[in-house]
XYZ file of C-alpha atoms in Angstrom:
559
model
C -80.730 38.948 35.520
C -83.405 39.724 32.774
C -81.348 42.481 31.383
C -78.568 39.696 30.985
C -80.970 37.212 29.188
C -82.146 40.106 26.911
C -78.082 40.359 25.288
C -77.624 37.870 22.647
C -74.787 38.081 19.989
C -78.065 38.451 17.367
C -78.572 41.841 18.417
C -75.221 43.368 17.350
C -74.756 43.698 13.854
C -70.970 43.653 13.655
C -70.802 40.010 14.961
C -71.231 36.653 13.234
C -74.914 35.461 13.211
C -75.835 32.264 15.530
C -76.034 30.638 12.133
C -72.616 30.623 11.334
C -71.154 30.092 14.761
C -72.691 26.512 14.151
C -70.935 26.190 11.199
C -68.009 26.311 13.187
C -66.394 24.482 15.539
C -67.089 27.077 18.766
C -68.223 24.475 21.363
C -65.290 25.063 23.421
C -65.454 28.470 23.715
C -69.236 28.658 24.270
C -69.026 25.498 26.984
C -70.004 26.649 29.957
C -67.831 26.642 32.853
C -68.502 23.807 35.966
C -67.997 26.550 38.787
C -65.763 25.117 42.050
C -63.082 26.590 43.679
C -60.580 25.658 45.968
C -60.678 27.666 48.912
C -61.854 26.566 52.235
C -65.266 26.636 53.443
C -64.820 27.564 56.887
C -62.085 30.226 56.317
C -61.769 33.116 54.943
C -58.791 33.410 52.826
C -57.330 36.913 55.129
C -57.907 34.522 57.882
C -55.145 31.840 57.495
C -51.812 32.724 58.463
C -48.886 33.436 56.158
C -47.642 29.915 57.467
C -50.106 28.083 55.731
C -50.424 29.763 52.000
C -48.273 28.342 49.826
C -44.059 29.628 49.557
C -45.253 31.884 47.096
C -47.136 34.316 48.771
C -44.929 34.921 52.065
C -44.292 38.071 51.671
C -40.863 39.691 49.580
C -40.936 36.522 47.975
C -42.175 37.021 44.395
C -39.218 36.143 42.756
C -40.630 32.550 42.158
C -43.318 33.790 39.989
C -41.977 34.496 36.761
C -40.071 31.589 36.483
C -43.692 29.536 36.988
C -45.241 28.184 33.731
C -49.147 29.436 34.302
C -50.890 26.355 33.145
C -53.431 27.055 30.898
C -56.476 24.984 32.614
C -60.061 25.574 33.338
C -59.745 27.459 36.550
C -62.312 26.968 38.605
C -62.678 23.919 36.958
C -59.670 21.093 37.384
C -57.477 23.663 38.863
C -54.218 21.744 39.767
C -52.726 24.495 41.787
C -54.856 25.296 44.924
C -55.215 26.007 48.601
C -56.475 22.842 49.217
C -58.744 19.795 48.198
C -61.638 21.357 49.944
C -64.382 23.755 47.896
C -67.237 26.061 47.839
C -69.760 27.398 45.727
C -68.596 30.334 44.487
C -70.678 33.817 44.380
C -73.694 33.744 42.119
C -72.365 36.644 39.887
C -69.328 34.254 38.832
C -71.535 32.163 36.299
C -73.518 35.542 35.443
C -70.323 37.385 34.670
C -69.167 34.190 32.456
C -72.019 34.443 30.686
C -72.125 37.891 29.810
C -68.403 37.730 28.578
C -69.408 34.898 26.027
C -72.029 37.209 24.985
C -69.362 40.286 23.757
C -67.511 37.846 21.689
C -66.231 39.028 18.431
C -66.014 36.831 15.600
C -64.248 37.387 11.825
C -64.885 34.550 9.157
C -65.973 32.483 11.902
C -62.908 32.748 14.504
C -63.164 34.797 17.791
C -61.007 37.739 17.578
C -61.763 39.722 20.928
C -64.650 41.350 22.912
C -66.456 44.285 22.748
C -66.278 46.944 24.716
C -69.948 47.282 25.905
C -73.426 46.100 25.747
C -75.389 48.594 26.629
C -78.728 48.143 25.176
C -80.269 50.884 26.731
C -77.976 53.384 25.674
C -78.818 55.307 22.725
C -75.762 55.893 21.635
C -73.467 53.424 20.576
C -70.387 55.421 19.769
C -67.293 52.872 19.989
C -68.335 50.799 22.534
C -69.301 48.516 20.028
C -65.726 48.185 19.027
C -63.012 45.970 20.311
C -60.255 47.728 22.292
C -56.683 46.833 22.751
C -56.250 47.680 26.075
C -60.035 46.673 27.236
C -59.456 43.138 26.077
C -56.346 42.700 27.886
C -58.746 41.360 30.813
C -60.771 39.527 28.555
C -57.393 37.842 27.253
C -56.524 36.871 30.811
C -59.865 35.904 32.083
C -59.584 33.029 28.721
C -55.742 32.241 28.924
C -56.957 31.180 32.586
C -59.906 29.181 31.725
C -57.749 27.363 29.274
C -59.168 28.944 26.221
C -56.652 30.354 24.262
C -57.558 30.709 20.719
C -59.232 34.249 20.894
C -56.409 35.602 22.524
C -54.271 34.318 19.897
C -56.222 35.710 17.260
C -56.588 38.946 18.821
C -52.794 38.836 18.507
C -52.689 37.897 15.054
C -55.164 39.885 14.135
C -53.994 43.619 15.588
C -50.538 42.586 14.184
C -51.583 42.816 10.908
C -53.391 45.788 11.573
C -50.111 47.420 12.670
C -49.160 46.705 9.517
C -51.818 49.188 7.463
C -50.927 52.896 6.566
C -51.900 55.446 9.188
C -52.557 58.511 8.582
C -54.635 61.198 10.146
C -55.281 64.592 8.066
C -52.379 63.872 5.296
C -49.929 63.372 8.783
C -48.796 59.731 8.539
C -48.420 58.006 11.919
C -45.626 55.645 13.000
C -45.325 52.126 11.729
C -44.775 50.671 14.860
C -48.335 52.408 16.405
C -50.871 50.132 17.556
C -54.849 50.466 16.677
C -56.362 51.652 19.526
C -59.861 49.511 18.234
C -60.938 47.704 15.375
C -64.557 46.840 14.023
C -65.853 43.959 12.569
C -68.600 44.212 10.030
C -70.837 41.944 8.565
C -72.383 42.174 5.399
C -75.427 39.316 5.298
C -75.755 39.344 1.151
C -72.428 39.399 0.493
C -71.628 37.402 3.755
C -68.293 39.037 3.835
C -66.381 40.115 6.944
C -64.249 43.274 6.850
C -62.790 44.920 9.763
C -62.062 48.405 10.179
C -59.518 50.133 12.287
C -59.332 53.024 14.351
C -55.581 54.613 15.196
C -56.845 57.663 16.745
C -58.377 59.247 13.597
C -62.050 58.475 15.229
C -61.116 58.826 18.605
C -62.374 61.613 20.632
C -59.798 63.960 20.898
C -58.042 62.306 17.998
C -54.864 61.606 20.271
C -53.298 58.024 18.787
C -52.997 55.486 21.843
C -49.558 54.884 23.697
C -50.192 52.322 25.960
C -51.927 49.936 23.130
C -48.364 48.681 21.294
C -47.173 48.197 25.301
C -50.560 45.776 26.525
C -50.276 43.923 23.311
C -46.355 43.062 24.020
C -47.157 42.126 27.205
C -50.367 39.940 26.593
C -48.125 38.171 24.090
C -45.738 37.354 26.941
C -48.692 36.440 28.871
C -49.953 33.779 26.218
C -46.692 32.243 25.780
C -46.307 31.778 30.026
C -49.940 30.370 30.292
C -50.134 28.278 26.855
C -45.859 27.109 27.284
C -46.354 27.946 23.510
C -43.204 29.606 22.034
C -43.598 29.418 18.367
C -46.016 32.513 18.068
C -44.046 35.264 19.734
C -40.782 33.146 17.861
C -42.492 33.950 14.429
C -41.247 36.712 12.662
C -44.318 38.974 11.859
C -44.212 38.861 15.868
C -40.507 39.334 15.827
C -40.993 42.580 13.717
C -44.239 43.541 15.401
C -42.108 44.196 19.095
C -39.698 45.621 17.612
C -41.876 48.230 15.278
C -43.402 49.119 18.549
C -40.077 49.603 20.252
C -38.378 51.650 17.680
C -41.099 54.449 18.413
C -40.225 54.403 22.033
C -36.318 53.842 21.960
C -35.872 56.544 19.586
C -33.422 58.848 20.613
C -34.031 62.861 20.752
C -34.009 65.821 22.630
C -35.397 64.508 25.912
C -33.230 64.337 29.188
C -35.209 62.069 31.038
C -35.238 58.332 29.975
C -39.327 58.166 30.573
C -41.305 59.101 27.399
C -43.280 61.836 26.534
C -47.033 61.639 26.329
C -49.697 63.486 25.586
C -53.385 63.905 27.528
C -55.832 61.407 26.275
C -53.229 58.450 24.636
C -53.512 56.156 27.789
C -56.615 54.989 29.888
C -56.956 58.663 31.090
C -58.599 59.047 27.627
C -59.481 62.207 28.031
C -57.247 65.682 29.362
C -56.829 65.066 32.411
C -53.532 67.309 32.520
C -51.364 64.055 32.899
C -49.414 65.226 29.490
C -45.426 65.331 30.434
C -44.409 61.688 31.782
C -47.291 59.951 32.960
C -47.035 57.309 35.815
C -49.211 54.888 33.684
C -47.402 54.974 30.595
C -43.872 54.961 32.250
C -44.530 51.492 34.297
C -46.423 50.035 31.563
C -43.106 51.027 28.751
C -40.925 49.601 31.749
C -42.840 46.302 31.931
C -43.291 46.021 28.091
C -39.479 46.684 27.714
C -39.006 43.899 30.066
C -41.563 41.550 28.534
C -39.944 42.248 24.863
C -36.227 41.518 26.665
C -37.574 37.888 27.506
C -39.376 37.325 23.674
C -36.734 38.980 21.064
C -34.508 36.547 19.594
C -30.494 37.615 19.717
C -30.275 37.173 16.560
C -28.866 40.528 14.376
C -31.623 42.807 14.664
C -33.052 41.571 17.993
C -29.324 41.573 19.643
C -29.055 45.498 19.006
C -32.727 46.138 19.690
C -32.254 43.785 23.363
C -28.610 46.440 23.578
C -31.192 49.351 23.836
C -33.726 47.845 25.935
C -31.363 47.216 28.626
C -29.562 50.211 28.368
C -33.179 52.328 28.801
C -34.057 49.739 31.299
C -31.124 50.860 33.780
C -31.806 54.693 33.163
C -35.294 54.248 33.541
C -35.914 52.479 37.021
C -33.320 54.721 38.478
C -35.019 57.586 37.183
C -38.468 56.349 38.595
C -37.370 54.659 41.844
C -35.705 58.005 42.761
C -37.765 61.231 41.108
C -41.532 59.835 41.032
C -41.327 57.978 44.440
C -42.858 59.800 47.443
C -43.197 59.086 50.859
C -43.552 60.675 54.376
C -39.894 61.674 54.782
C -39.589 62.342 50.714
C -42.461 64.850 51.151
C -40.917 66.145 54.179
C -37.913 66.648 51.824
C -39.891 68.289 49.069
C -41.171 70.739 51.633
C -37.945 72.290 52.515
C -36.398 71.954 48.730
C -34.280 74.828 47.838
C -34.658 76.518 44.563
C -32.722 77.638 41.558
C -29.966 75.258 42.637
C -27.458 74.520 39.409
C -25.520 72.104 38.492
C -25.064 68.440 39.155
C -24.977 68.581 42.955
C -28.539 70.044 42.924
C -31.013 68.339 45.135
C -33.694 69.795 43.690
C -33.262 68.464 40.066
C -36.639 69.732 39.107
C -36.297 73.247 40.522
C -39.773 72.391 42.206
C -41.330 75.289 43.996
C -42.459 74.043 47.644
C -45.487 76.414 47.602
C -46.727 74.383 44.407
C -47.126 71.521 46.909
C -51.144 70.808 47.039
C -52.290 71.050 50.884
C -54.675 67.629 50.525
C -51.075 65.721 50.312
C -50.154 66.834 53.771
C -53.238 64.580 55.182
C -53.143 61.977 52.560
C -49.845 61.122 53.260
C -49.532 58.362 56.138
C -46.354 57.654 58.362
C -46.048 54.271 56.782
C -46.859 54.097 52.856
C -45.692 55.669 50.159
C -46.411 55.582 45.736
C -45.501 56.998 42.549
C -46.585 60.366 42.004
C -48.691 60.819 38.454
C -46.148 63.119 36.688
C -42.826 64.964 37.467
C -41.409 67.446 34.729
C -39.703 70.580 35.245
C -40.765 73.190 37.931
C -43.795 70.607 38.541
C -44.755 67.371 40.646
C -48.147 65.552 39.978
C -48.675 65.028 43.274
C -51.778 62.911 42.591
C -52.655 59.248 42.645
C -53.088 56.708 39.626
C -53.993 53.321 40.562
C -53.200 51.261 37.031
C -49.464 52.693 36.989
C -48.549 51.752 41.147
C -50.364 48.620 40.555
C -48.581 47.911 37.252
C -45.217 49.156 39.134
C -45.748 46.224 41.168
C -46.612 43.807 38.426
C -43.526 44.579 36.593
C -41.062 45.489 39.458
C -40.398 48.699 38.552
C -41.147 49.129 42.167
C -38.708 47.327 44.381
C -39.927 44.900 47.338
C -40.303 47.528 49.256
C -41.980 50.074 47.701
C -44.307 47.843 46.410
C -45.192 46.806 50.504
C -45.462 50.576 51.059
C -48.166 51.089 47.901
C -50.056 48.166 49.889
C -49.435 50.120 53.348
C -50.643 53.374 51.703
C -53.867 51.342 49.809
C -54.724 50.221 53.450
C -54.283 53.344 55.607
C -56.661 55.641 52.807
C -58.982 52.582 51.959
C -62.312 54.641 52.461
C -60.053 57.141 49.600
C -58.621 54.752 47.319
C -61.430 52.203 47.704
C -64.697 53.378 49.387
C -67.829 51.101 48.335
C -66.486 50.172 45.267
C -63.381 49.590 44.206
C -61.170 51.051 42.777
C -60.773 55.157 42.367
C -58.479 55.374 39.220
C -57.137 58.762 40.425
C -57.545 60.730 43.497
C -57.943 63.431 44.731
C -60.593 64.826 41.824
C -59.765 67.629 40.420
C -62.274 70.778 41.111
C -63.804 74.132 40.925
C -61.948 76.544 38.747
C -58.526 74.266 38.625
C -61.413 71.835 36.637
C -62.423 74.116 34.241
C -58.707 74.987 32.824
C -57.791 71.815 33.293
C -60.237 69.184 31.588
C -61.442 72.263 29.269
C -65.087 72.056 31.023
C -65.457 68.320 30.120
C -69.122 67.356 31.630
C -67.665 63.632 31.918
C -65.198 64.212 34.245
C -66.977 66.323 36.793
C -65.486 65.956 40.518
C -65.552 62.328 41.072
C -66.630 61.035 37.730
C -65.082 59.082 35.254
C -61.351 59.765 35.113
C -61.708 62.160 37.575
C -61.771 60.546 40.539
C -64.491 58.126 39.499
C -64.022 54.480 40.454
C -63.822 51.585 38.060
C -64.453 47.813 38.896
C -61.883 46.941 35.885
C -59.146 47.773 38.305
C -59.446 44.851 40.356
C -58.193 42.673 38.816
C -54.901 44.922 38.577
C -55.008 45.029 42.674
C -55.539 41.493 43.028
C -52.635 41.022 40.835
C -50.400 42.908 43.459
C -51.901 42.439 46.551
C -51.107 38.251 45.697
C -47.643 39.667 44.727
C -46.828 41.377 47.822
C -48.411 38.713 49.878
C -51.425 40.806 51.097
C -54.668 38.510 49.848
C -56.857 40.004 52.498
C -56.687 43.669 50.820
C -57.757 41.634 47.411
C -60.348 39.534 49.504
C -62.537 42.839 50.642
C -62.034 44.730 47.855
C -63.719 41.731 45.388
C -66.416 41.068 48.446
C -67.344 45.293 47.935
C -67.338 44.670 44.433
C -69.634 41.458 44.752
C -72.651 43.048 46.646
C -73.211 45.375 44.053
C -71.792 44.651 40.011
C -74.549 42.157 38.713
C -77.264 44.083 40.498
C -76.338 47.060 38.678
C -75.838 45.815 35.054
C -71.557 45.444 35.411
C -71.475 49.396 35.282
C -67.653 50.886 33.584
C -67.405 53.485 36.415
C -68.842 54.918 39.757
C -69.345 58.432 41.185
C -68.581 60.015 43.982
C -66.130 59.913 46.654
C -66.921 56.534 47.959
C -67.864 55.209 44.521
C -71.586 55.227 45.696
C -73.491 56.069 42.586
C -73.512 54.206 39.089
C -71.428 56.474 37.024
C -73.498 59.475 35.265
C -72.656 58.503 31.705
C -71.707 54.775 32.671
C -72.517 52.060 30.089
C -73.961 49.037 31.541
C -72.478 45.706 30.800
C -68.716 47.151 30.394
C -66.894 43.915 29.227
C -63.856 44.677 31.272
C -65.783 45.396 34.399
C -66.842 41.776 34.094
C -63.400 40.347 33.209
C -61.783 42.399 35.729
C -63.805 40.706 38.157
C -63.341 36.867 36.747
C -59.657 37.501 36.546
C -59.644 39.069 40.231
C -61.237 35.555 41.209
C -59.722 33.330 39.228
C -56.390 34.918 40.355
C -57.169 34.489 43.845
C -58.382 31.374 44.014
C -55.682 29.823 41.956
C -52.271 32.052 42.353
C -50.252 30.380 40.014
C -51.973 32.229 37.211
C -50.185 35.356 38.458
C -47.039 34.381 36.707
C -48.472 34.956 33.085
C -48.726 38.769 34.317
C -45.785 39.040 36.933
C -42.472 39.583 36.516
C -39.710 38.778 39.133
C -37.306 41.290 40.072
C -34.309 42.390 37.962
C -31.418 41.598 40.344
C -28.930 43.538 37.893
C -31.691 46.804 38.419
C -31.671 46.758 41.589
C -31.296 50.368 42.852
C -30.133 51.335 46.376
C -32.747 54.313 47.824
C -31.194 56.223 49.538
C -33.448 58.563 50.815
C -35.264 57.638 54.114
C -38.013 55.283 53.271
C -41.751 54.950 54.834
C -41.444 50.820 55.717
C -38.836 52.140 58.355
C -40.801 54.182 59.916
C-alpha cells in the first residue's frame, strides 16, 4: 500500500506534469471507479449450475459471442449485463490495481496515448520499462474499453499507426513498411514544453529481433474498439484501411515456404528472448490466424481490400487445416507419434514431418492425461516442440482456431496438470523448463531464464486475463474463478510482480519488476470479464462454419 502511494505520474520524466493534465480535460479518465459487482453474495460463481448462467456460457455455445456488441460501460459500475441484481464488495486489490493503472498513464500534448510498462521505483535500472509496449497495452486497452473509457485506446491506435508509417531501418537494413513498433517513448522537454516521441522497431531491443506479434495485437485491439465502442468510422478510415493491410502484405507474401504458418524467429513474440521457439511458433501462428480473421471483418471490399480479403481467406483455409491437424496432440495422437514410421515419401506419408520417435521427450509420456489435449509449441521438419505455451492455446480458443472441441480438451488438460500449468500463481507461460546442459545451448546461458524463471517456465499473472477469456468461452468459469482467487492472495502484497519462479510459481521472479502494468490489467480484465461476460465479445470470435475441419484422428474428449 505505501509503495503504491509513493508512484505518482511526477516522478517519471517522460510523462506530462500534473500541471498540464489540469489544463486538460482528463477528469474522466482520472475518475475513480464506484466498485460493485454483480455476482451473488452467497454463491460462488463455480457453484451455480450451467442451468442458471446465462445461454451464453452453456458450454459449445460460443457462437453467440461475436455477434454481441460489448457495450462500452463502466463495468463494475452500471453494468447492464449481469448475473443478477444482487452485489458484493469486491476484493480490496480491485480499487488498488485501478489506481496503479491510472498512475502508468502516458500522455503526448496532453492526450493519453497508452501505459507504461513498469513502475518499478526500486529498480535501478530502468531499461525500457519506462516505455509503452504494443503488446503490453493490449490489457491496458481492454481493461479501459470495459470501463467505458475509450479515448486512450483510440489514441494508442492513432498514434502507433503513424508510427508505422516512419522509415525503419536497423544497421543500413531497412525493415518492412507494414512492421509495427514494438515501443515508443514519450519525452518531455519542460523549457521548450515540447513533446516528442521516439520509437523503437527492434533497433534497441535486446537481441535486436523486430516484433511479429505487435502489427497482429494492434489489428485485433482495433477490432476490439470498434465491438465495445459500436464505433465504425476509425477502422473505416483509410490510414486504418492501409495500416491492416501494410501489416498483412508482410505476412501474405508468398515464397519458398510449404507450410501456410509463418516463419519466426526467437525473441519477435512474448518469448522475447531465445527460447528455441524459432521455426513456426504456436503463439505467433494463432495470433496471425485471429488477426487474419479480425482484418476479414474490418477491410472494406472495395479494390484493394477485395484482393487483400481473396488472400486472407485463401491462407485462412490452409492454415487451420494445417494447425488443427499437425500441431494438435493428444493421448491417442501421441500414441500415434510413438509408433511413426520414418523416411516415408510421398503424399501418402503419415509421417509428414519425418519425425524421429526417439526425439519424443520422456516428461510428455506423464504430462499427457487420458482426457485433454493442446497445441504443441513448434512443428518443422524432423522436429516436434513438444512443449506447452499458454498465450497461443488460450488465444487458439479466443479466435477458434481451435474447434469446440479442442478448445474443451485445452480446458480438460489445464485441469488435470493444474499444480503444472497453474501452481500458486497463475499462469506458467511455458512448461516444462528447459534445463541442465539442453539450457545452456539452448537460451545461450541466459541468467534470466534459468529453470523456472521468466520465459522459462516462470509464471506470469498477465496471463489471466487470457484464461479467463477462454475458460468463459468454453463455459468453464470455475477454472477462471480459482485461478483469479490464487492470484488475489498474493499480487498487491507483493508490488503486482511481471513474473514468478519456480515450479509452483512460489517466489517473486529473480529479476521481476514490481508494479508490471499488465500484471495489473491482466487482473482487472480477468474480473471485469467475469463478472460481466458480455465484454468477452470485443476479444472472441465465433467459429468459422466454412473452416470447419473434420479430425480425423481419434480425439481425447472421446475417451
Amino acid at each position: 500500500m505505501d509503495g503504491a502511494k509513493q508512484m505518482g505520474i511526477r516522478n517519471v520524466s517522460s510523462i506530462c506534469s500534473l500541471t498540464q493534465l489540469d489544463d486538460h480535460d482528463l477528469s474522466r479518465l482520472l475518475e475513480k471507479p464506484r466498485l460493485t459487482t454483480n455476482i451473488e453474495r452467497q454463491r460462488s460463481f463455480d457453484e451455480r449450475s450451467l442451468s442458471e448462467l446465462p445461454t451464453l456460457l452453456v458450454r459449445g455455445s460460443y457462437d453467440n459471442f461475436d455477434t454481441l456488441h460489448s457495450p462500452a460501460v463502466r463495468s463494475g459500475i452500471d453494468t447492464p449485463a449481469s448475473w443478477d441484481g444482487n452485489t458484493f464488495d469486491p476484493h480490496p486489490i480491485f480499487a488498488e490495481a485501478w489506481e496503479a493503472l491510472r498512475r502508468s498513464l502516458v500522455y503526448f500534448r496532453g492526450q493519453p496515448v497508452g501505459t507504461v510498462a513498469a513502475y518499478d521505483h526500486a529498480s535501478e535500472e530502468v531499461l525500457n520499462y519506462d516505455q509503452v509496449f504494443v503488446r503490453d497495452f493490449v490489457p491496458s486497452a481492454l481493461a479501459f474499453l470495459m470501463n467505458g473509457e475509450p479515448e486512450v485506446v483510440k489514441n494508442f491506435l492513432l498514434k502507433t499507426l503513424q508510427l508505422q508509417g516512419w522509415e525503419k531501418k536497423i544497421d543500413r537494413f531497412k525493415l518492412g513498411e507494414g512492421v509495427m513498433p514494438a515501443s515508443f517513448k514519450v519525452l518531455h522537454d519542460p523549457v521548450r514544453k515540447l513533446d516528442m516521441i521516439v520509437a523503437d522497431f527492434g533497433e534497441s531491443a535486446i537481441g535486436r529481433v523486430a516484433p511479429v506479434d505487435s502489427g497482429f495485437w494492434w489489428i485485433i485491439l482495433l477490432r476490439a474498439y470498434t465491438k465495445s465502442t459500436g464505433d465504425l468510422s476509425l477502422a473505416e478510415r483509410p490510414e486504418c484501411q492501409k495500416g491492416i493491410k501494410l501489416i498483412l502484405m508482410l505476412c501474405l507474401a508468398e515464397g519458398f515456404d510449404t507450410f501456410p504458418t509463418l516463419l519466426c524467429a526467437d525473441g519477435c513474440s512474448m518469448i522475447d528472448r531465445r527460447m528455441d521457439v524459432y521455426g513456426y511458433p504456436i503463439e505467433i501462428q494463432a495470433l496471425f490466424y485471429m488477426a487474419l480473421r479480425c482484418a476479414l471483418m474490418m477491410l472494406k471490399h472495395d479494390g484493394e481490400g477485395k484482393d487483400c480479403i481473396e488472400r486472407i481467406e485463401k491462407r485462412l483455409h490452409a492454415l487451420s487445416y494445417h494447425m488443427r491437424s499437425y500441431f494438435w496432440l493428444d493421448f491417442q495422437q501421441l500414441n500415434d507419434i510413438y509408433r511413426y514410421k520414418t523416411e516415408e515419401y510421398s503424399h501418402t506419408a503419415v509421417n509428414k514431418f519425418n519425425v524421429i520417435p526417439d526425439s519424443i521427450p520422456d516428461w510428455i509420456f506423464d504430462f499427457m492425461p487420458m482426457r485433454g489435449g493442446y497445441f504443441i509449441g513448434n512443428v518443422s521438419p524432423a522436429r516436434m516442440d513438444f512443449r506447452w505455451f499458454c498465450l497461443g492455446n488460450c488465444v487458439a480458443i479466443l479466435s477458434s482456431l481451435a474447434t469446440p472441441e479442442q478448445s474443451m480438451a485445452i480446458m480438460d488438460l489445464i485441469e488435470a496438470r493444474w499444480d503444472e500449468l497453474v501452481g500458486e500463481m497463475p499462469l506458467k507461460i511455458a512448461y516444462p523448463a528447459i534445463e541442465s546442459h539442453e539450457w545452456r545451448i539452448v537460451t545461450g546461458c541466459d541468467p534470466k531464464n534459468t529453470r523456472w524463471s521468466y520465459h522459462n517456465g516462470g509464471s506470469w499473472p498477465v496471463l489471466l486475463w487470457l484464461l479467463t477469456a477462454a475458460c468463459i468461452k468454453t463455459g468453464r468459469p470455475q477454472i477462471a474463478r480459482q485461478a483469479i482467487d490464487l492470484a488475489e492472495t498474493r499480487l498487491l502484497k507483493d508490488g503486482w510482480p511481471e513474473y514468478y519462479d519456480g515450479k509452483l510459481g512460489r517466489f517473486i521472479g529473480k529479476q521481476a519488476r514490481k508494479y508490471q502494468t499488465w500484471s495489473i490489467a491482466g487482473y482487472l480484465v480477468a474480473k471485469m470479464m467475469l463478472e460481466d461476460p458480455s465484454h468477452l465479445g470485443m476479444i472472441s470470435l465465433e467459429e468459422d462454419k466454412q473452416r470447419k475441419t473434420l479430425i480425423k484422428r481419434s480425439s481425447s474428449w472421446n475417451c
